[in-house]
Structures are given as structure tokens and as C-alpha cells.
Amino acid sequence: DIQMTQSPSSLSASVGDRVTITCRASQTIDIFVNWYQHKPGKAPNLLIYDASNLQSGVPSRFSGSGSGTDFTLTISSLQPEDFATYYCQQRYGFATFGQGTRLDIK
Amino acid sequence: EVQLLESGGGLVQPGGSLRLSCAASGFTFSKYAMTWVRQAPGKGLEWVSKISDSGGYTEYADSVKGRFTISRDNTKNTLHLQMDSLRAEDTALYYCAKHLTSTSGAGSPTQFDCWGQGTLVTVSS
């Protein structure tokens, strides 16, 4: 199985901050990484697909980049509704998720 | 509006069985592959199983292969997950999810644009 390692596992930030979450794959996976936002008691929400494509309806402050083994999710200016857990997911092989990054209010 | 509504979760003893269902609406169900994802208490997301648009192709995580069976009824817009030989480690919130693109056959990219609210499965004696 392809392992996805996210960092950091948790992060505290303030409204307006720029935040970057990284994900490293255990082997090269081209651009086949998706990013999801998950809030407690809610369904996960697709933010970015295939490394850098913004899903319809997702605010433009979210962006993704990377290829091969290293990928990043960036939130350019944190908003109150962005505090959640974020997961990367690869689709090169059978789907696997990173362990998640919990983003809290500082 | 796309909606997915899971049902069928509950408390079951180790070695027992459960059948989960996911009722879909708001899109042409028969044109999209579907997936089950689970989240154990306090843990992250784990992909469980995928089924193609027609139901002719399925995939399973190693952790459930041989014990779980995914199926679908395109006449009733419903997805199922038959779970047998349940173990304590299968305890989780189970989500059904719709694939982003309507790709026919085995090649549907595993990326999910709509998820249900989940149904809780607890395996305990």
C-alpha cells in the first residue's frame, strides 16, 4: 500500500494567517492527490483534486500544489470556518488517506 | 441537490453480520462509481471499498477483503455494504461517497465530491 504522511499532525493559527499543510507519499504518485476538509459531525468536503484543481464551490483561498511524492495544501488567509481537520488522499493505487492535520484556533 | 443517506448501522457481536445501505438522490446514480470510507473513533479516514457504475467491478481494502461485499441496485439508486465476520477493529462511522466524475467501468478515479453523514457500526460483546 502507498503510505501518505501528513505534517504537521496539528497546527494552531489565527484568522488571517497563511497556513501550509504537507503530505508525502511513500512512492511517486504523479499528481494523484486530493485534499478534504472534515469538521466534527459533518461529511468530509472535497477541496482540491489531482494536486491543484480547485473543486467547484470551494473558496479561492484554498490551493494545492505538488507532484511525485511531495504535495501541499495552502490556505492563503484563514477564515473562522476553516478550522477543521484536513486529509490528503492518494488515488494512484488503492485509495489511502493521510493521518490528518487538525487546525485549531490559536 | 445531491444527497446520500446511510442506514443499517448498529451494535453487533464479534463474528456477526450487518448490511449497510446508502440511498442516493439528486444525480444519475447509475453513471457514477461509489465508495465506502470509514472512520474509527478518534482515528482518520480509511477507504474500504469501491464499486463501478454498473456494479461489474469492485475493489476492497486488504483489511476487509473476503469479509465485506459491496453491491448496488441501480434500479433503486441504492448502494450496499454486506459486512460479515465482523471484528472489534471494524467499529467505525461508515460513509458512502460519490465519485467526482462519471467514468464507466473499472477506471473511475477515486476522488469523492459528495459524502453522506455516516452510519455508526459498533462491534462489541
PDB file of C-alpha atoms in Angstrom, chain A residues 1 34 36 38 41-46 49-50 55 87 89-91 93-95 97-99, chain B residues 37 39 43-47 57 59-62 65 95 100 109-113 115-117:
ATOM      1  CA  ASP A   1       0.000   0.000   0.000  1.00  0.00           C
ATOM      2  CA  ASN A  34      -6.845  15.002  -3.317  1.00  0.00           C
ATOM      3  CA  TYR A  36     -10.512  17.091   2.029  1.00  0.00           C
ATOM      4  CA  HIS A  38     -13.600  17.446   7.712  1.00  0.00           C
ATOM      5  CA  GLY A  41     -20.334  15.689  12.841  1.00  0.00           C
ATOM      6  CA  LYS A  42     -20.208  16.704   9.180  1.00  0.00           C
ATOM      7  CA  ALA A  43     -19.452  14.921   5.947  1.00  0.00           C
ATOM      8  CA  PRO A  44     -15.938  15.433   4.542  1.00  0.00           C
ATOM      9  CA  ASN A  45     -15.678  18.075   1.829  1.00  0.00           C
ATOM     10  CA  LEU A  46     -13.504  17.790  -1.300  1.00  0.00           C
ATOM     11  CA  TYR A  49      -8.398  17.131  -6.692  1.00  0.00           C
ATOM     12  CA  ASP A  50      -5.402  15.915  -8.661  1.00  0.00           C
ATOM     13  CA  GLN A  55     -13.295  21.785  -6.606  1.00  0.00           C
ATOM     14  CA  TYR A  87      -6.751  14.975   4.948  1.00  0.00           C
ATOM     15  CA  GLN A  89      -5.676  11.120  -0.160  1.00  0.00           C
ATOM     16  CA  GLN A  90      -3.813   9.400  -2.989  1.00  0.00           C
ATOM     17  CA  ARG A  91      -5.564   7.662  -5.881  1.00  0.00           C
ATOM     18  CA  GLY A  93      -3.167   2.828  -6.183  1.00  0.00           C
ATOM     19  CA  PHE A  94      -5.987   1.706  -3.937  1.00  0.00           C
ATOM     20  CA  ALA A  95      -7.007   4.887  -2.146  1.00  0.00           C
ATOM     21  CA  PHE A  97      -5.540   8.812   3.300  1.00  0.00           C
ATOM     22  CA  GLY A  98      -3.018  10.687   5.357  1.00  0.00           C
ATOM     23  CA  GLN A  99      -3.467  10.629   9.117  1.00  0.00           C
TER      24      GLN A  99
ATOM     25  CA  VAL B  37     -14.990   5.057   3.649  1.00  0.00           C
ATOM     26  CA  GLN B  39     -13.536   6.427  10.416  1.00  0.00           C
ATOM     27  CA  LYS B  43      -8.825   7.946  14.042  1.00  0.00           C
ATOM     28  CA  GLY B  44      -8.518   9.166  10.476  1.00  0.00           C
ATOM     29  CA  LEU B  45     -10.320   8.191   7.299  1.00  0.00           C
ATOM     30  CA  GLU B  46      -9.867   4.726   5.794  1.00  0.00           C
ATOM     31  CA  TRP B  47     -11.018   3.735   2.310  1.00  0.00           C
ATOM     32  CA  TYR B  57     -16.032  -4.084 -10.945  1.00  0.00           C
ATOM     33  CA  GLU B  59     -12.194  -3.265  -5.085  1.00  0.00           C
ATOM     34  CA  TYR B  60     -11.561  -3.843  -1.383  1.00  0.00           C
ATOM     35  CA  ALA B  61      -9.043  -2.744   1.207  1.00  0.00           C
ATOM     36  CA  ASP B  62      -6.907  -5.631   2.456  1.00  0.00           C
ATOM     37  CA  LYS B  65     -11.213  -8.372   1.712  1.00  0.00           C
ATOM     38  CA  TYR B  95     -19.627   6.889   4.981  1.00  0.00           C
ATOM     39  CA  LEU B 100     -16.362  13.053  -8.766  1.00  0.00           C
ATOM     40  CA  PRO B 109     -10.797   7.958 -10.318  1.00  0.00           C
ATOM     41  CA  THR B 110     -11.122   7.535  -6.569  1.00  0.00           C
ATOM     42  CA  GLN B 111     -11.962  11.108  -5.639  1.00  0.00           C
ATOM     43  CA  PHE B 112     -15.174  11.889  -3.829  1.00  0.00           C
ATOM     44  CA  ASP B 113     -17.255  15.043  -4.212  1.00  0.00           C
ATOM     45  CA  TRP B 115     -20.463  12.159   1.145  1.00  0.00           C
ATOM     46  CA  GLY B 116     -23.280  11.053   3.408  1.00  0.00           C
ATOM     47  CA  GLN B 117     -23.452  11.819   7.115  1.00  0.00           C
TER      48      GLN B 117
END
